[in-house]
Coordinates of C-alpha atoms and ligand atoms in Angstrom, one line a residue:
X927 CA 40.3 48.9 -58.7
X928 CA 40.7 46.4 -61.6
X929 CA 44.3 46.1 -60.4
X930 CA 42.9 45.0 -56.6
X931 CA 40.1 42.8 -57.6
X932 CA 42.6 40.8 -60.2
X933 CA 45.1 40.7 -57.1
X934 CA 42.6 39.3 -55.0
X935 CA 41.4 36.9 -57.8
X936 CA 45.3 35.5 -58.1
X937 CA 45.4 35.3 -54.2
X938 CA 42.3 33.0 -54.3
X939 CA 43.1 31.0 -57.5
X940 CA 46.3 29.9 -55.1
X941 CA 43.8 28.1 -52.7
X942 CA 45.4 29.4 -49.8
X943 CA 42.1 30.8 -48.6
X944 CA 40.2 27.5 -48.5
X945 CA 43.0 26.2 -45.7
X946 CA 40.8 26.1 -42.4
X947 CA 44.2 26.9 -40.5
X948 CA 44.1 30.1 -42.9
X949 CA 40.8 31.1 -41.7
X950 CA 41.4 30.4 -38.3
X951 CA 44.5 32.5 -38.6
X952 CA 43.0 36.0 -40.3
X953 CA 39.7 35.6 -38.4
X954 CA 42.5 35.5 -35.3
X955 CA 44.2 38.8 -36.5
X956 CA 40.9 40.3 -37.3
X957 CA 40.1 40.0 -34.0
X958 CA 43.5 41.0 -32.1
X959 CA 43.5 44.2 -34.6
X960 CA 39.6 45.3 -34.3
X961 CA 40.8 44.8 -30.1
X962 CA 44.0 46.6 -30.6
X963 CA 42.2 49.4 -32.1
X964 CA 39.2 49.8 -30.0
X965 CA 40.5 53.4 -28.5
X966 CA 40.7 54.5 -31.9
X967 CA 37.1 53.1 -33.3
X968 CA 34.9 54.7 -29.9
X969 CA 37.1 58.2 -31.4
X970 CA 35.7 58.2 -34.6
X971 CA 32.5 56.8 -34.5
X972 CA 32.5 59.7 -31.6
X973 CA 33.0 62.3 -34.3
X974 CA 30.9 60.7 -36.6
X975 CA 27.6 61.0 -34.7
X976 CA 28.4 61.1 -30.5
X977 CA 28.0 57.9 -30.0
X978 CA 29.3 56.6 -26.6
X979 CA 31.4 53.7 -25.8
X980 CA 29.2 51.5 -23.4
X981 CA 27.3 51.5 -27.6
X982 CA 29.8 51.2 -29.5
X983 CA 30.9 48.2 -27.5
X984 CA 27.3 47.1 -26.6
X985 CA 26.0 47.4 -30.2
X986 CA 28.8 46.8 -32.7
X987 CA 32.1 45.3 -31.3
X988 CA 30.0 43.0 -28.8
X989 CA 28.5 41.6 -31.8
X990 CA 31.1 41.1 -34.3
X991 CA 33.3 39.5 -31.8
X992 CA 30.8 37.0 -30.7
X993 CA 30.8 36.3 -34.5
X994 CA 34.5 35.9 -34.9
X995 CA 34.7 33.4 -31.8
X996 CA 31.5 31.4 -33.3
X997 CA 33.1 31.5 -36.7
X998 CA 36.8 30.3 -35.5
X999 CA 35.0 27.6 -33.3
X1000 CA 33.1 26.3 -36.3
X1001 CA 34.6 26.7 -39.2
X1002 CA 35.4 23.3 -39.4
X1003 CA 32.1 21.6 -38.6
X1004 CA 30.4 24.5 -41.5
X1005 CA 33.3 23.6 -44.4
X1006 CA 32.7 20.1 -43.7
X1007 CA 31.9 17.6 -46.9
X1008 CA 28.4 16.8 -46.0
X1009 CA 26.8 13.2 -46.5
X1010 CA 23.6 13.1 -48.3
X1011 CA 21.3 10.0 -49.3
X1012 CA 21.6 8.1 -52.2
X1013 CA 18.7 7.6 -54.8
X1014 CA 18.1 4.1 -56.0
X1015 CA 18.8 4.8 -59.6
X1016 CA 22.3 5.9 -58.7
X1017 CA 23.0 2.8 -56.1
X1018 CA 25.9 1.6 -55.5
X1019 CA 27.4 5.0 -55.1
X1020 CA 28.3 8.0 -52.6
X1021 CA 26.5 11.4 -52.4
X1022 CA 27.8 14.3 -50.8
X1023 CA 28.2 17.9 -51.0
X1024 CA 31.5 20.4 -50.9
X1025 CA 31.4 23.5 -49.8
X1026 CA 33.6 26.1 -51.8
X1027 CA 34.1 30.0 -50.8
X1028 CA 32.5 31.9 -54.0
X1029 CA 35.7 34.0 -54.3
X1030 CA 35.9 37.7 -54.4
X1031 CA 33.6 39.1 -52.4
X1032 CA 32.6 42.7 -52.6
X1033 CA 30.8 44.3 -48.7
X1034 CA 29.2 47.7 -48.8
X1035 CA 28.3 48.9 -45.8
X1036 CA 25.8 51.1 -44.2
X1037 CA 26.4 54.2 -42.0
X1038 CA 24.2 53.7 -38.9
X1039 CA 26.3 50.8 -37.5
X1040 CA 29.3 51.6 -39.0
X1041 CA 31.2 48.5 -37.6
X1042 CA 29.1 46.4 -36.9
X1043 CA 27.4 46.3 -40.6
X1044 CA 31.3 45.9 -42.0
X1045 CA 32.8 43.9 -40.1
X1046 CA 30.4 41.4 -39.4
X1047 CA 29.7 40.5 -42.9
X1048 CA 33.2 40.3 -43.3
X1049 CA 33.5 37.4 -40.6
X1050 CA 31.1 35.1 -42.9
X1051 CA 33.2 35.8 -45.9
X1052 CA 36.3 35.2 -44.1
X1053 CA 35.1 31.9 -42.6
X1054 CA 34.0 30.9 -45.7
X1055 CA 37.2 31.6 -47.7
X1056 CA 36.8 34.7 -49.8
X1057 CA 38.8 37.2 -50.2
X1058 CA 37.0 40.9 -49.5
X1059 CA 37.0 44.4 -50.7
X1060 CA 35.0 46.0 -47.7
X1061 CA 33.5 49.5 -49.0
X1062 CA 31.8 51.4 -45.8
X1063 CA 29.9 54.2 -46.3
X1064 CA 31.2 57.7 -46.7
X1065 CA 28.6 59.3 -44.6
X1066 CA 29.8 58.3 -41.7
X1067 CA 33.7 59.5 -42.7
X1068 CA 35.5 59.3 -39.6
X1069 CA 34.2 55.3 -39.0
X1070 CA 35.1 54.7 -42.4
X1071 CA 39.0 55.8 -42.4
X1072 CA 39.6 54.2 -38.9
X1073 CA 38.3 50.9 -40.6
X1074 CA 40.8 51.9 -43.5
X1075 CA 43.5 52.6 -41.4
X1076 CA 42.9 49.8 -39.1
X1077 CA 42.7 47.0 -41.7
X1078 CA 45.2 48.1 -45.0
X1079 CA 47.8 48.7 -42.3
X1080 CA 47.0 45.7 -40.7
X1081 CA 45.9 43.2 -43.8
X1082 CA 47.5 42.0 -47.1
X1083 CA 45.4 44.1 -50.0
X1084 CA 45.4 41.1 -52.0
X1085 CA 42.9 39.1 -49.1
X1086 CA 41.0 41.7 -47.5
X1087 CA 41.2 45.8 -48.4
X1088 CA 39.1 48.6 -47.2
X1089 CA 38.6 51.1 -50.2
X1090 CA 36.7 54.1 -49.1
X1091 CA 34.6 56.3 -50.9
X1092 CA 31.0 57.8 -51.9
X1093 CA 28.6 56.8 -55.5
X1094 CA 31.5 57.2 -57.9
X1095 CA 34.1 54.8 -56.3
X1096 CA 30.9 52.3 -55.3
X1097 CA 29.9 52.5 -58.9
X1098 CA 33.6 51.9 -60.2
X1099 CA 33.7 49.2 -58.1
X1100 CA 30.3 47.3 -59.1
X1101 CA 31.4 47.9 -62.9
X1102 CA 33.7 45.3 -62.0
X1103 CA 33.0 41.5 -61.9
X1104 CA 32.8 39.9 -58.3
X1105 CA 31.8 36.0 -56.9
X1106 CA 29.9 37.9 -54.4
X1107 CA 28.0 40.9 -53.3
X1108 CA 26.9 41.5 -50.4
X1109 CA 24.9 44.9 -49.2
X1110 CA 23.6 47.0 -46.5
X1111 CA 21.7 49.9 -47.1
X1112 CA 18.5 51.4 -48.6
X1113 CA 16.1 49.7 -50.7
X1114 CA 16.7 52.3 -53.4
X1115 CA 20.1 52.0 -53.8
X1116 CA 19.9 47.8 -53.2
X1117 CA 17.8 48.0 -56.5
X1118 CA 21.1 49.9 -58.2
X1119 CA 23.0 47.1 -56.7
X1120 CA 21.1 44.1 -58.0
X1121 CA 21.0 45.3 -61.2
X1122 CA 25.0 45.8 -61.5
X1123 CA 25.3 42.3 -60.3
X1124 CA 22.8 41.3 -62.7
X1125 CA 24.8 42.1 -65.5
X1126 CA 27.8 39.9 -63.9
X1127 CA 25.5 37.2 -62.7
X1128 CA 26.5 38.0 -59.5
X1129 CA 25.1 36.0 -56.2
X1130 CA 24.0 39.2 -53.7
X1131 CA 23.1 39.3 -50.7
X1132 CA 20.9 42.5 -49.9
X1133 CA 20.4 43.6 -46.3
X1134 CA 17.6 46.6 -46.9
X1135 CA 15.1 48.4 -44.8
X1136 CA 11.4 49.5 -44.5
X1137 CA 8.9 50.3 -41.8
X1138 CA 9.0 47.8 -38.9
X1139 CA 5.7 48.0 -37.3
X1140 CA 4.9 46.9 -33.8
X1141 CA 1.9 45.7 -32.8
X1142 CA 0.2 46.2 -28.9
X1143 CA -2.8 44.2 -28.4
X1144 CA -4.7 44.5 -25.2
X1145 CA -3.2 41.3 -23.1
X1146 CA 0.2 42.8 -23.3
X1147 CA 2.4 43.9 -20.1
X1148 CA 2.3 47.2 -20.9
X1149 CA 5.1 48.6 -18.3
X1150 CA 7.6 46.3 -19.9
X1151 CA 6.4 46.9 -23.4
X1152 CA 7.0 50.5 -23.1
X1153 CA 10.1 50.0 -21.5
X1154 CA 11.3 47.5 -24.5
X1155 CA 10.0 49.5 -27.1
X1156 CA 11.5 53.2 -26.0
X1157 CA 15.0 51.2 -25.6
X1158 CA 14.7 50.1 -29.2
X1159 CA 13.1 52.8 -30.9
X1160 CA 15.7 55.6 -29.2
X1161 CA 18.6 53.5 -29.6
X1162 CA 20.9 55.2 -32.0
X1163 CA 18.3 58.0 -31.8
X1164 CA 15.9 55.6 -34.1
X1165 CA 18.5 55.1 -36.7
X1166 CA 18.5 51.6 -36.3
X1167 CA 17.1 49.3 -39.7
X1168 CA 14.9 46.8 -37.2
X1169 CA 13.8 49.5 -34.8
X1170 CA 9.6 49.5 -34.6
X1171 CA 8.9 51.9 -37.3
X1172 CA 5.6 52.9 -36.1
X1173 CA 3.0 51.3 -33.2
X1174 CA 0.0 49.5 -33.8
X1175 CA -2.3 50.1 -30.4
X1176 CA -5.4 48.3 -29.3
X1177 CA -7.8 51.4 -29.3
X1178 CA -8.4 50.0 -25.6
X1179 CA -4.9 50.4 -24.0
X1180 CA -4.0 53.2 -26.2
X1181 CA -4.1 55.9 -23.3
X1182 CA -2.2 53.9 -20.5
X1183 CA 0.6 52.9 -22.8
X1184 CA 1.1 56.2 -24.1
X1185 CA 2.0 57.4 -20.5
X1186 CA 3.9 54.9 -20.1
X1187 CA 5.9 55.2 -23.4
X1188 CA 6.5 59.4 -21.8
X1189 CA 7.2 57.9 -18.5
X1190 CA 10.0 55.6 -19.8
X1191 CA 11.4 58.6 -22.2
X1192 CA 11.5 60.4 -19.2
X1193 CA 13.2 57.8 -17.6
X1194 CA 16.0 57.0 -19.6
X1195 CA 17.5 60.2 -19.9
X1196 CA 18.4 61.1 -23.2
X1197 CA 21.1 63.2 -23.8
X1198 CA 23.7 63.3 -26.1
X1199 CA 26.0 65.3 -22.6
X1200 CA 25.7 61.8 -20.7
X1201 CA 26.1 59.1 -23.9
X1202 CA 22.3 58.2 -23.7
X1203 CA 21.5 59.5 -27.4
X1204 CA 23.5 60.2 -30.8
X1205 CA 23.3 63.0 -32.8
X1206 CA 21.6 62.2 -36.4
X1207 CA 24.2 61.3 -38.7
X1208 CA 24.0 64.5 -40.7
X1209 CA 22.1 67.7 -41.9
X1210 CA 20.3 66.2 -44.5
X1211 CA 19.1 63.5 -42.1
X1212 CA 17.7 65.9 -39.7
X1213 CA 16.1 68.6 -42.1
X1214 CA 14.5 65.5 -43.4
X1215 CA 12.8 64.1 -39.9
X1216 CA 11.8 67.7 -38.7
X1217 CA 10.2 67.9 -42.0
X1218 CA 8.3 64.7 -41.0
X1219 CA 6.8 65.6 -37.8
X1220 CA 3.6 67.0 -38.3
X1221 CA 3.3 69.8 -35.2
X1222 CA -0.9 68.5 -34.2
X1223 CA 0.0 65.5 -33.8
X1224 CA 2.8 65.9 -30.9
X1225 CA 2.4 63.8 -27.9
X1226 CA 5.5 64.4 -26.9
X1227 CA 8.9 66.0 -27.7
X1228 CA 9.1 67.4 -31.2
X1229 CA 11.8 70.2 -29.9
X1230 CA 14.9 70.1 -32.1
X1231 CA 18.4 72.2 -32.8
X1232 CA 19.1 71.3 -36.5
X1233 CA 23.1 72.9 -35.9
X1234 CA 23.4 70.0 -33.1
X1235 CA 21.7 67.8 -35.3
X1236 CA 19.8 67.1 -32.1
X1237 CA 15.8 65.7 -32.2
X1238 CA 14.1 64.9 -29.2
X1239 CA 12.5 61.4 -29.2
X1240 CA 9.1 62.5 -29.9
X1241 CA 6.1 60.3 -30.1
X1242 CA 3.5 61.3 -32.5
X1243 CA -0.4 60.0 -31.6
X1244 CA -3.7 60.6 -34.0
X1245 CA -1.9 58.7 -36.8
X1246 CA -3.4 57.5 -39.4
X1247 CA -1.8 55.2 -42.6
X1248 CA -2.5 58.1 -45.1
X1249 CA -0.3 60.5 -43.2
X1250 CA 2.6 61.5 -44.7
X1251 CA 4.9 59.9 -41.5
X1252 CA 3.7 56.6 -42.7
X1253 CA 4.8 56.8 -46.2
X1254 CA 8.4 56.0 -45.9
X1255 CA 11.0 54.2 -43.7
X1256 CA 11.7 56.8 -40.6
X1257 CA 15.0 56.2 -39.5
X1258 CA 14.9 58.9 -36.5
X1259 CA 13.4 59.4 -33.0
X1260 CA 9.9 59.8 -34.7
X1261 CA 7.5 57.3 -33.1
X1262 CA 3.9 57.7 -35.0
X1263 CA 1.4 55.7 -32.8
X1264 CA -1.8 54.6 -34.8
X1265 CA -4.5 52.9 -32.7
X1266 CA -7.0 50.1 -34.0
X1267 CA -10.0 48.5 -33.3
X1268 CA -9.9 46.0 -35.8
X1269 CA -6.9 43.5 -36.1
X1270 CA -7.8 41.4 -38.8
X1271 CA -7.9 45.5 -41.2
X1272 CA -4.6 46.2 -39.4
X1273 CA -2.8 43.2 -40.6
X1274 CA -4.7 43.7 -44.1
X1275 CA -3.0 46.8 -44.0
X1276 CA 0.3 46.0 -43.6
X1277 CA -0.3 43.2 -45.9
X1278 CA -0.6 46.2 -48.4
X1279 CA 2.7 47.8 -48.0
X1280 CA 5.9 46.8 -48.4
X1281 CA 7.2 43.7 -46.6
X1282 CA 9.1 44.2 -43.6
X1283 CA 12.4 43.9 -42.2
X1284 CA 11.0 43.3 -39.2
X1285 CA 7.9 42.4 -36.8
X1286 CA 7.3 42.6 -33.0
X1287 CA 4.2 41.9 -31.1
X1288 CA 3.7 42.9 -27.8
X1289 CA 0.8 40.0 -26.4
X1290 CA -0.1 37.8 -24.0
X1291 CA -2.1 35.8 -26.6
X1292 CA -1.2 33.3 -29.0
X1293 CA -3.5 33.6 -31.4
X1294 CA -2.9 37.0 -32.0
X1295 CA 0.7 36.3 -32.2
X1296 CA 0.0 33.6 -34.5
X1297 CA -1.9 35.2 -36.8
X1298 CA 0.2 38.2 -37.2
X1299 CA 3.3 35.7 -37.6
X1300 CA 1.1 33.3 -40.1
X1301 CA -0.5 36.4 -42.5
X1302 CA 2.4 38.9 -42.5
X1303 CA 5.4 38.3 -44.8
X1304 CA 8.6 40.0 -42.9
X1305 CA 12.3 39.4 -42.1
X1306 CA 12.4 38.5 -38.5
X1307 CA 10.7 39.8 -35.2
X1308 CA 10.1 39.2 -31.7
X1309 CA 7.3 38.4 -29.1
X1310 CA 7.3 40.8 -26.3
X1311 CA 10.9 42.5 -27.2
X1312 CA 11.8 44.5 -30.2
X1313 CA 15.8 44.7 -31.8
X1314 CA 16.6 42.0 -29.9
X1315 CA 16.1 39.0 -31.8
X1316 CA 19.6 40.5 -34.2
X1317 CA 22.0 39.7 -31.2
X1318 CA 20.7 36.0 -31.2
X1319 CA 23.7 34.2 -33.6
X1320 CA 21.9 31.3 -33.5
X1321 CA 19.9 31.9 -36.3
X1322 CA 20.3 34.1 -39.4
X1323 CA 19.4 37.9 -39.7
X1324 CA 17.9 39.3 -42.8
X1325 CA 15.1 40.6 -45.3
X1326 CA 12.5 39.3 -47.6
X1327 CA 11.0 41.3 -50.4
X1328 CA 11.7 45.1 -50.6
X1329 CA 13.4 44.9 -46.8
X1330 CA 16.1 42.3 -48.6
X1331 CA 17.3 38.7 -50.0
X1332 CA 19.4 36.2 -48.3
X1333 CA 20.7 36.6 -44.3
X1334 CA 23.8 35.9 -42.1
X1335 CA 25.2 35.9 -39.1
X1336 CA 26.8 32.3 -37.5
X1337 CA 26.2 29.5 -39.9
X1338 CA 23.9 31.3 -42.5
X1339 CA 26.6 33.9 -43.2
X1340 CA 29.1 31.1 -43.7
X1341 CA 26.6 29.7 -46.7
X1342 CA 26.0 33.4 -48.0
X1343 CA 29.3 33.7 -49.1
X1344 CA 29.7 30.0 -50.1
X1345 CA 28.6 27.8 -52.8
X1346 CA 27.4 23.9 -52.0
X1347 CA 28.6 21.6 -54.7
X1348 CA 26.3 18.3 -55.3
X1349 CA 28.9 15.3 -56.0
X1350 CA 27.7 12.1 -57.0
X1351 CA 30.4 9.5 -57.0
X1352 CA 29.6 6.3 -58.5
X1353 CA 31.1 2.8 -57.6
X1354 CA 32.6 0.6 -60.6
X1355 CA 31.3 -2.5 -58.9
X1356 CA 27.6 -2.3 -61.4
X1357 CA 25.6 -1.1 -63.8
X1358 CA 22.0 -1.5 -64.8
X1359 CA 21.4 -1.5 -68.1
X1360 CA 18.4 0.2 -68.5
X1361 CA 19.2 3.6 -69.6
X1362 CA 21.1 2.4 -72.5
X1363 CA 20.2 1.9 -76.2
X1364 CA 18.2 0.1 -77.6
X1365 CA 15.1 1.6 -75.3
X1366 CA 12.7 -0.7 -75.4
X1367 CA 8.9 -1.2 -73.4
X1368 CA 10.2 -3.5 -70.5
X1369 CA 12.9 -1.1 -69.4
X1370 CA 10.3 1.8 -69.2
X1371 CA 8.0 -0.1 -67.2
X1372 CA 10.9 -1.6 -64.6
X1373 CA 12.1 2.1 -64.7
X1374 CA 8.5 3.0 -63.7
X1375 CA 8.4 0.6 -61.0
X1376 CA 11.7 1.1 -59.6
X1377 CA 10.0 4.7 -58.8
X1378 CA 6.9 3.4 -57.4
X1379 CA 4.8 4.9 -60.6
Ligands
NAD727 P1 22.4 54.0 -48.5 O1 21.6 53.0 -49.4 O2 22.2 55.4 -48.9 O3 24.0 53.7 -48.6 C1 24.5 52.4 -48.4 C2 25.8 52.2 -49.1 O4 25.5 52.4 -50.5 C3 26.9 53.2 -48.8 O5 28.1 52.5 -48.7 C4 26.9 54.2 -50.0 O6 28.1 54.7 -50.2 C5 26.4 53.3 -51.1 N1 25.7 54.1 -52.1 C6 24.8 55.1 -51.9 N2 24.2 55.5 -53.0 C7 24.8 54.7 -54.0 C8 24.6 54.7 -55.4 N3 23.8 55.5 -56.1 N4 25.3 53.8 -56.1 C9 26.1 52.9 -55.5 N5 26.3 52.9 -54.2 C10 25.7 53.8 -53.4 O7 21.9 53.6 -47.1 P2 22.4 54.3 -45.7 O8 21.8 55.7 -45.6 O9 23.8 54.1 -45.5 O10 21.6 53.4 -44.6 C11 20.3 53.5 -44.3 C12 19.4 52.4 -44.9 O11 20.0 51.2 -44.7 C13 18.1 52.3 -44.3 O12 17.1 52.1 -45.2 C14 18.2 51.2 -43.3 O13 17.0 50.5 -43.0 C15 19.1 50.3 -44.1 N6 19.8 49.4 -43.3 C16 19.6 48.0 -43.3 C17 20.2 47.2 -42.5 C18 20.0 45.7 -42.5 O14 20.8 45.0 -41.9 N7 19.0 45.2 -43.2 C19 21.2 47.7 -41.6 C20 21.4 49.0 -41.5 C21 20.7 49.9 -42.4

C-alpha cells in the first residue's frame, strides 16, 4: 500500500494530472471501459443482491455517465483561474484564484450502490486532477472485483487503482497519509474515518446516513404521493441512504393514504422473479430488519424467507417515536408510518434527533413547506417527490451533521477534491507608504478613513 500511494504521489508530483487534455482523456477511457464492461457489471451486481439491469442502468451507470459527460464538457470552465475584486489597500494589483487538484485521493465506497457510490466520486477527482485509490466495499464482493477487474486491467496503478478488501486493508490504507478522503458509508464508521484523517490533517469528504423522514400534510395529492413514495422507499428494497426513513401523516389523511400506499405496493409488483425487487444484501442485513418489525403493528406485508434473504415491503402503522423502529437508520423495506396532529411537535421532534440526509414533504401549502425547510437542519430533499432530487447534477448531493460534511456531484464534486488558491499579484507601478516605519497618528487615521471607519 505504501508502495501504491508513493507511486501515485510520483505520478502527481510530475503534473501530468493537472493537463485538462489529461482529464479529458482518462475521464474518456473511464467511460469507454465502464461501457465496454456493462455485460460484466449487471452479472455481478446480479450475484451480489438480484438486482436487474433496467436498475443497474437506471440507478448507477445512468448517473455516473451523465457525470463523466458533464465533467468532460466542463472541465475547463471549473479549472479556470477565477477573477476576484481587488481591495483598495492592495490597488494597483490583480486578484484571482487557482484551482489545484489536492493530490492523492483515497474513495471508499458503500455497498448499496455499488457503482454508482465508486465511480461517481471518482469522476470529481478525476476532473479535478487527482490521482485515486478507489476501495469498494467487500460486502457487496462480486461488484467489487468487477470494478477491480474492470479498472487495474484497464488503468495505470500509478493514476487510478481499485484495491479491494474488508476493515483490515481499509484500516491499512487510512494509516497512510492521503490529500484527500472521501467516504460513503455509515455514520459509525465515518466517525473511524475522520478521526484517521485527523491525525494526517486530511480534507474528507463524508457521505453518511440517518433516518430520512417524510412528511404528508393534509393538502397533499395523495394518489401521487403514494405512488412517489412506495417507488422510493421499495427501490433497492429500501436500501437506498435518501429513501424516506419513516412517514409523518396528518392524523386527518392517515387512513386514505394508507390504502393507497397498499394499493401502489400492490401495484408495482415486487418480485425479485421479474427484476422489480433486490434481495437484501446479506444475512446479517435481513436477521437485523425482521428483528425490527414489530408483528402488532403490521399494516401490511411483514412475510419474509431469511435463506432468500427476501422481505416483503411491509408498512408498519401505530408508530410512535419511542418505538424501537425509530431508533436507528432502517435501511430495508420497513416503512413505520407515525401520524400527527400537531406540526409544529413534529418538527420539534425531529429537531431532536439526528440531522438528516434527507427531507421530503408531500404539500400543497407553502407554509408548511417553508417551515419544515426553514426549522429542520438536513442534507437535501424534495417537495412532492422523494430520491429524486440526487439525479439532478445541477446542484451538489450531500450531508450535514451526523448524515455527512461536504457534497458532490457536477461542479461541487470538482471543488471536493480541489483546493482554491488566493493570489494576490501586485503591480510595481506604487506604493503607499503607510504601512511602513516609523508609524505615526496621521497614517492611522488616513488608514481609518481609507476603510470608511
Ligand atoms: P459501512 O460504513 O459499513 O461501510 C462503508 C465502507 O467502510 C466499506 O467500504 C467498508 O469496507 C468500510 N468499513 C467498514 N467498517 C470499517 C472500519 N471499522 N474501519 C474502516 N473501514 C470500514 O456502510 P455500508 O453498510 O456499506 O453502507 C450503509 C450505510 O451507508 C448507511 O448508513 C447508508 O445510509 C450510508 N450511505 C450513505 C450514502 C450517501 O451518499 N450519503 C450512500 C449510500 C449509503
Amino acid at each position: 500500500m505504501q508502495q501504491l500511494i508513493q507511486s501515485q504521489r510520483d505520478f502527481f508530483n510530475t503534473n501530468a494530472t493537472k493537463s485538462i487534455a489529461f482529464r479529458k482523456q482518462q475521464l474518456q477511457k473511464f467511460y469507454d471501459v465502464i461501457k465496454a464492461n456493462e455485460k460484466l457489471l449487471y452479472e455481478a451486481i446480479y450475484k451480489d443482491f438480484k438486482k436487474s439491469e433496467f436498475d443497474t442502468f437506471t440507478t448507477e451507470l445512468a448517473l455516473v455517465y451523465s457525470d463523466i459527460k458533464e465533467a468532460k464538457k466542463k472541465v475547463g470552465k471549473w479549472s479556470k483561474i477565477k477573477r476576484k475584486r481587488t481591495n483598495l489597500t492592495n490597488l494597483p494589483g490583480k486578484s484571482y484564484v487557482i484551482p489545484e487538484p489536492l493530490g492523492v485521493s483515497l474513495i471508499i465506497g458503500a455497498w448499496n450502490y455499488p457503482y454508482q457510490l465508486s465511480f461517481a466520486p471518482v469522476v470529481s477527482a478525476i476532473v479535478a486532477g487527482c490521482t485515486v485509490i478507489l476501495k469498494p466495499s467487500e460486502v457487496s464482493s462480486n461488484t467489487s472485483a468487477a470494478m477491480a477487474k474492470i479498472i487495474n486491467e484497464n488503468f495505470d496503478p500509478h493514476f487510478f487503482k481499485v484495491v479491494e478488501g474488508g476493515i483490515p486493508e481499509t484500516t491499512a490504507l487510512l494509516n497512510e497519509k492521503f490529500d484527500k478522503i472521501f467516504f460513503t458509508g455509515s455514520t459509525t464508521v465515518g466517525r473511524i474515518v475522520y478521526q484517521a484523517a485527523a491525525k494526517h490533517l486530511t480534507p474528507v469528504t463524508l457521505e453518511l446516513g440517518g433516518k430520512s423522514p417524510a412528511f404528508i400534510t393534509k393538502t397533499a395529492n395523495l394518489k401521487m404521493t403514494a405512488k412517489r413514495l412506495i417507488w422510493a422507499k421499495f427501490l433497492n428494497a429500501g436500501q437506498t441512504c435518501i429513501a424516506p426513513d419513516y412517514l409523518l401523516v396528518d392524523e386527518s389523511i392517515k387512513d386514505e393514504l394508507l390504502e393507497l400506499l397498499v394499493s401502489e405496493i400492490k401495484n408495482s409488483h415486487f418480485s425479485t422473479d421479474n427484476g422489480n425487487y433486490v434481495q437484501i444484501v446479506n444475512t446479517r442485513n435481513a436477521e437485523r430488519l425482521i428483528s425490527m418489525i414489530d408483528t402488532d403493528k403490521i399494516y401490511f406485508g411483514g412475510n419474509h424467507i431469511l435463506e432468500k434473504r427476501h422481505i416483503e415491503p411491509t408498512i408498519l402503522s401505530e408508530v410512535s417515536f419511542d418505538d424501537k423502529i425509530m431508533e436507528e437508520e432502517i435501511f430495508g423495506p420497513i416503512l413505520p408510518v407515525i401520524s400527527y396532529d400537531n406540526l409544529q411537535e413534529t418538527i420539534n421532534k425531529v429537531k431532536s434527533m439526528p440531522k438528516p440526509l434527507s427531507c421530503y414533504v408531500f404539500t400543497k401549502e407553502n407554509t408548511a413547506k417553508n417551515k419544515i425547510f426553514n426549522e429542520i437542519s438536513f442534507g437535501g430533499g424534495c417537495v412532492n417527490d422523494a430520491v429524486m432530487h440526487i439525479s439532478n447534477s445541477h446542484f451538489g448531493f450531500g450531508g450535514v451533521g451526523e448524515s455527512g460534511m461536504g457534497s458532490y456531484h457536477g461542479e461541487d464534486g470538482f471543488k471536493a477534491f480541489s483546493h482554491y488558491k488566493s493570489i494576490l499579484d501586485k503591480s510595481n507601478l506604487f506604493e503607499a507608504n503607510l504601512k511602513y516605519y516609523p508609524h505615526s497618528e496621521k497614517k492611522l487615521s488616513i488608514i481609518k478613513r481609507t476603510m470608511g471607519l
